[in-house]
Short mmCIF file of C-alpha atoms in Angstrom, two decimals:
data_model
loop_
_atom_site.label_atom_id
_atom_site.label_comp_id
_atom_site.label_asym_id
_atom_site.label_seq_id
_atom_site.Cartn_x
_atom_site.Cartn_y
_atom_site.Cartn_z
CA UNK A 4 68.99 82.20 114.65
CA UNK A 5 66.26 82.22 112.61
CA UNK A 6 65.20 85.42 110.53
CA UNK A 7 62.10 85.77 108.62
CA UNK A 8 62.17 82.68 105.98
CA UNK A 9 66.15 82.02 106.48
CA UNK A 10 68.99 81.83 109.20
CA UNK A 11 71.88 83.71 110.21
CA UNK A 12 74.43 82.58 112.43
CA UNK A 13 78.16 83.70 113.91
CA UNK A 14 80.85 82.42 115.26
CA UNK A 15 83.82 84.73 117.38
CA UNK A 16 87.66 85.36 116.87
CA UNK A 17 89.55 84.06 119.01
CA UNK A 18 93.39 85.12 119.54
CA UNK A 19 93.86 83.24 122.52
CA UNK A 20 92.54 85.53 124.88
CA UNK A 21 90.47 88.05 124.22
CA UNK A 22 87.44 88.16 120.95
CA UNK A 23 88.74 90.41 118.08
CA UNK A 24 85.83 89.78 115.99
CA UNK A 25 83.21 87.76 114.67
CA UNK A 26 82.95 86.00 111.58
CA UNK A 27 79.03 85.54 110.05
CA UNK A 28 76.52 84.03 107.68
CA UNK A 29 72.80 83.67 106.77
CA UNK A 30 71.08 82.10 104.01
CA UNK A 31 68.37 84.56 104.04
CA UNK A 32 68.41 84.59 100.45
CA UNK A 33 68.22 80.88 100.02
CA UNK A 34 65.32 80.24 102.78
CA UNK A 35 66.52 77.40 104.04
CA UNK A 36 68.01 76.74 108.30
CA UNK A 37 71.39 76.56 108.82
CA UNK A 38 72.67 73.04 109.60
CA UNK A 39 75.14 71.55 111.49
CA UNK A 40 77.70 71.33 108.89
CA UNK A 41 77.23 75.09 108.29
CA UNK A 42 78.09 75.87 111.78
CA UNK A 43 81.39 73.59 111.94
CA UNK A 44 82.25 75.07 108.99
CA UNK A 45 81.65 78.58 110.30
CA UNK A 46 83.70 78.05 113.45
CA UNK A 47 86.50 76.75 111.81
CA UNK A 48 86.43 79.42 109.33
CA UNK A 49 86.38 81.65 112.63
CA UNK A 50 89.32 80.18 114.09
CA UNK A 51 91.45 80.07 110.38
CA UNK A 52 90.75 83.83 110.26
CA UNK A 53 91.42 84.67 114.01
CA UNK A 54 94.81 82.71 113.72
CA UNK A 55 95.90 84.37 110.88
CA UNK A 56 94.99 87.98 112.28
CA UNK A 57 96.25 87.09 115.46
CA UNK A 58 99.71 86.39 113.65
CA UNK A 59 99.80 89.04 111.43
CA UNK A 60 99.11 91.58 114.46
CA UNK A 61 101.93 89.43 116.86
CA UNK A 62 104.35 89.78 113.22
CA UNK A 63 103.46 93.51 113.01
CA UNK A 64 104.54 93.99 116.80
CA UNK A 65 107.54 92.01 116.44
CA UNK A 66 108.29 94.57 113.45
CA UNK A 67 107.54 97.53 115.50
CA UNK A 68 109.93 95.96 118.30
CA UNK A 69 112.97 95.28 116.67
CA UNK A 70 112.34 98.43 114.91
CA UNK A 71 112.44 100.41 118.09
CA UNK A 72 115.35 98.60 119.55
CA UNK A 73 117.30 99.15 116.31
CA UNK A 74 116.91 103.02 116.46
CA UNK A 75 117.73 102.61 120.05
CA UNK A 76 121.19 100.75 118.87
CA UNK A 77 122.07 102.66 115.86
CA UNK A 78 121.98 106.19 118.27
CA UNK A 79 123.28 104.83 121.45
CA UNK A 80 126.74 106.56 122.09
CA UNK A 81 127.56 102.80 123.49
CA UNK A 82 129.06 100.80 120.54
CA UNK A 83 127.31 97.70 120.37
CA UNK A 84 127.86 95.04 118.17
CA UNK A 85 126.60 91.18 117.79
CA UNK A 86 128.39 88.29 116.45
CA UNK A 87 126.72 85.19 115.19
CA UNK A 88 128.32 81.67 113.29
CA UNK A 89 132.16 83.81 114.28
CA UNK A 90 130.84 86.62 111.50
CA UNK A 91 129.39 90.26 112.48
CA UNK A 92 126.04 90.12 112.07
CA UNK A 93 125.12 94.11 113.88
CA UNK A 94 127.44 96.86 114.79
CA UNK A 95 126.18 100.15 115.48
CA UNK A 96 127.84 103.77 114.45
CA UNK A 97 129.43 104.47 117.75
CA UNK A 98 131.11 100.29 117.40
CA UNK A 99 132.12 101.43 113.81
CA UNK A 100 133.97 104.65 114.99
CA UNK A 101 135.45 102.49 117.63
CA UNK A 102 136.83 100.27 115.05
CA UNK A 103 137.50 102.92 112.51
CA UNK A 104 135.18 100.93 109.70
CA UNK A 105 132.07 101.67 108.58
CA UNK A 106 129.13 99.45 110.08
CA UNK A 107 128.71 97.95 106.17
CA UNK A 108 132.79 97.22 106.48
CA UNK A 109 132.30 95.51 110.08
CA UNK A 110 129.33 93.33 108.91
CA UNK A 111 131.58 91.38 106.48
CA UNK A 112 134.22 90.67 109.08
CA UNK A 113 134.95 87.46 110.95
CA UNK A 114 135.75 86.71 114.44
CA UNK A 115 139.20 86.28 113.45
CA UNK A 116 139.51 90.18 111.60
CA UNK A 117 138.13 91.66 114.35
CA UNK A 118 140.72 89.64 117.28
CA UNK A 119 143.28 91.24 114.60
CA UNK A 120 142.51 94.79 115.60
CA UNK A 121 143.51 94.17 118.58
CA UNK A 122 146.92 95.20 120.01
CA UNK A 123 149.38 91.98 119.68
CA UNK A 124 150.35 92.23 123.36
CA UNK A 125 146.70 92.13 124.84
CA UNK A 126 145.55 89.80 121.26
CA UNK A 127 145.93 86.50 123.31
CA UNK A 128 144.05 87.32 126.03
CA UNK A 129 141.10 89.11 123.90
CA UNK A 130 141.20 85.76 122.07
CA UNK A 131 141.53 83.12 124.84
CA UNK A 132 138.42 84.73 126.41
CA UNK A 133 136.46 84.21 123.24
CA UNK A 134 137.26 80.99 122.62
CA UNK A 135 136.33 79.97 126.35
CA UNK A 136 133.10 81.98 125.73
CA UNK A 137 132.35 79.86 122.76
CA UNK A 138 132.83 76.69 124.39
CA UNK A 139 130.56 77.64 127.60
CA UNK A 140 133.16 78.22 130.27
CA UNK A 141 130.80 79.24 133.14
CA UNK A 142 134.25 81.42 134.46
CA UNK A 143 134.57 83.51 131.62
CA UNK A 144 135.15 87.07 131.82
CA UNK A 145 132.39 89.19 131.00
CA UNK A 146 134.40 92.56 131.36
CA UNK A 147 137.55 93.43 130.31
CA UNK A 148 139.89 96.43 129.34
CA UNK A 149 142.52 95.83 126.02
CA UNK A 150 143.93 98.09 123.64
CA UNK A 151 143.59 98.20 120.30
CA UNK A 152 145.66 99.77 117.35
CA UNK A 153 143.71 102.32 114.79
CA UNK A 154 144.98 104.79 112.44
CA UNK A 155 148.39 103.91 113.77
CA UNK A 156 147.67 104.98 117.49
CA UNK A 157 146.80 103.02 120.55
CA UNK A 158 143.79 103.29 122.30
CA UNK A 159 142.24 101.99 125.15
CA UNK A 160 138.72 99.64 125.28
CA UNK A 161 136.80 98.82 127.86
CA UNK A 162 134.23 95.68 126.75
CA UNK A 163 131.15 94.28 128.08
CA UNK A 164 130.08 90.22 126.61
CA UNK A 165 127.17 88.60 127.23
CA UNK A 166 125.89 85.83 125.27
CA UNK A 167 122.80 85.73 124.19
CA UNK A 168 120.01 83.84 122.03
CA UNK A 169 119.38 85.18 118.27
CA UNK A 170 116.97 83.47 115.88
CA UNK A 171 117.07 80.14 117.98
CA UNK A 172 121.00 80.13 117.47
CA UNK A 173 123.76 81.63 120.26
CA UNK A 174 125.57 84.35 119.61
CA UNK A 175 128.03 86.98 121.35
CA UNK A 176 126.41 90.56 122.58
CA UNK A 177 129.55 93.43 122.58
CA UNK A 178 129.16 97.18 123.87
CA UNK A 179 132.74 98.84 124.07
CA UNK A 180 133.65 102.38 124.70
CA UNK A 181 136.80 104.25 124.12
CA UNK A 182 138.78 105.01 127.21
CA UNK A 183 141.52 106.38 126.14
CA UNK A 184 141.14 109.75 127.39
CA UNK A 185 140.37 108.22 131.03
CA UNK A 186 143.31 106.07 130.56
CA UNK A 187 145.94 108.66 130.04
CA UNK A 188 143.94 110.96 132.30
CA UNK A 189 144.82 108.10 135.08
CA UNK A 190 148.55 107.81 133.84
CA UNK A 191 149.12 111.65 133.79
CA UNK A 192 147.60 111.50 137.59
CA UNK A 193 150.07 109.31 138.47
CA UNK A 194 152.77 110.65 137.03
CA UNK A 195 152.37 114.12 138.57
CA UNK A 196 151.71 112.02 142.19
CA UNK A 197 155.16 110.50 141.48
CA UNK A 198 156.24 114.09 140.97
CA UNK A 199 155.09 115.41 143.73
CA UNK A 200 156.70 112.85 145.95
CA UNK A 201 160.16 113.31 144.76
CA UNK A 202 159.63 116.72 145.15
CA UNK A 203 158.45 116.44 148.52
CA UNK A 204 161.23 113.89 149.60
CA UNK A 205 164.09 116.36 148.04
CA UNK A 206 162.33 118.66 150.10
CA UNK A 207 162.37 116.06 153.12
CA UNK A 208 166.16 115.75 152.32
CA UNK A 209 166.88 119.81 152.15
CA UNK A 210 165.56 119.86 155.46
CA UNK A 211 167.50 117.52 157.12
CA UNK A 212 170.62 118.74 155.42
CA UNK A 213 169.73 122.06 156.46
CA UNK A 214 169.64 120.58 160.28
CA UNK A 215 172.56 118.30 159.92
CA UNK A 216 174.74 121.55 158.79
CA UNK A 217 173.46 124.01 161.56
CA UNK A 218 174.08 121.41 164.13
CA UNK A 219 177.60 121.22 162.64
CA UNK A 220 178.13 124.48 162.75
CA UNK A 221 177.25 124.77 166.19
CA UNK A 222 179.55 122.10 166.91
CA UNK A 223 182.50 123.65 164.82
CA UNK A 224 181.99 127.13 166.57
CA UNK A 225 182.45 125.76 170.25
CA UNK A 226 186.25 124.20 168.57
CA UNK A 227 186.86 127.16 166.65
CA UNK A 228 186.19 128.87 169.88
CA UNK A 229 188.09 127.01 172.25
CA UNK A 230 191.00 127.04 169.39
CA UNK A 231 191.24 130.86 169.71
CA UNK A 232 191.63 130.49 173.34
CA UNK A 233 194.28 127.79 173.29
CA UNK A 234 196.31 130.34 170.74
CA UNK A 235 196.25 133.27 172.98
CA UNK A 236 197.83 131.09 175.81
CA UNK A 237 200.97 130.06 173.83
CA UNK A 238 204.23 131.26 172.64
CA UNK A 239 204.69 131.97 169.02
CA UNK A 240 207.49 129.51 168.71
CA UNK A 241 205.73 126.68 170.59
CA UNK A 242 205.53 123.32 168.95
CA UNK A 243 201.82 122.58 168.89
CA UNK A 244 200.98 125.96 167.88
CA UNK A 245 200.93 125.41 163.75
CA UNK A 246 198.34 122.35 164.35
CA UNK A 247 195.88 124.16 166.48
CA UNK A 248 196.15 127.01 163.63
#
């Protein structure tokens, strides 16, 4: 556009979608147009700054994301934890507690450290399903209870895996949660349900007892009775006598 004795021109910020500004020029203190070469150069100096704003905003979002989903981890009651290359890469507080280390103590473990927490009769099993995990088995088990052993007592973990996609490479998504208390809440159910069924069969048992021996007695009354009867009809010296007494 021409203004007074120069030119002034502009060219708009693109970041993809939408204009987020303009970028302009004039040579009003120069008096001369603006040419074509001043306009290329212009929009390309347009698009080099709309680029780099539009990255810096999309870097600055990324930022506030993870940072948001990071809180979100770090006070989730859930323990969650991420392993990457067969190393901890993330573990929250509530994974650490689970574990009994600190989060800084689980990020230098391996794979192969954390398997060993794991109680040596359920240790296989943990470990088979990670190795099938790692090498893509489709039938995989995603969820799965195990014990492990901490500050010399067992207790009870109920896992979630899912794999997932981290900075272009794959790695292993874990939330666990102690169920121990459910667990022995379960057993102690069970326990007093075995109870109660003795009890109720030894009280299934007094019952008929008590039935058999009344019948019985009925039984033993009629030849008691019939006993006394056969007595009064005989001598005293008779021969059968003693056996019916």
């Amino acid at each position: 556009a021409l203004v007074g004795r120069g030119a002034w021109g502009a060219a708009p910020m693109w970041d993809g979608q939408d204009t987020i500004g303009v970028v302009c020029t004039d040579t009003l203190f120069t008096s001369r147009t603006l040419q074509d070469a001043d306009c290329e150069v212009l929009a390309l100096l347009a698009a080099a700054v709309g680029h780099h704003t539009t990255r810096l905003r999309v870097q600055e979002q990324l930022q506030e994301s993870e940072q948001r989903h990071r809180i979100l981890a770090e006070q989730s009651f859930l323990g969650i934890c991420i392993v990457q290359d067969d190393r901890v890469s993330f573990a929250n507080q509530a994974f650490a507690e689970l574990a009994g280390r600190s989060p800084h103590e689980l990020r230098s473990l391996t794979t192969s450290d954390l398997i060993a927490m794991v109680h040596p009769d359920d240790r296989e099993f943990v470990a088979g399903q990670y190795r099938r995990k790692v090498a893509g088995d489709p039938n995989v088990t995603p969820h799965y209870t195990y014990r492990i052993v901490r500050d010399g007592r067992v207790r009870w973990v109920e896992q979630y895996s899912q794999s997932i996609m981290l900075n272009g490479r794959p790695a292993d998504f874990l939330t666990g949660a102690d169920i121990t208390d459910r667990i022995e809440a379960e057993q102690e159910r069970r326990r007093l349900e075995a109870r109660l069924q003795d009890a109720e069969k030894n009280e299934s048992l007094a019952v008929l007892a008590g039935g058999v021996a009344h019948d019985f007695n009925n039984l033993l009354v009629g030849v008691l009775g019939h006993a006394s009867l056969a007595l009064i009809g005989l001598d005293a010296d008779a021969a059968v006598r003693p056996y019916i007494e």
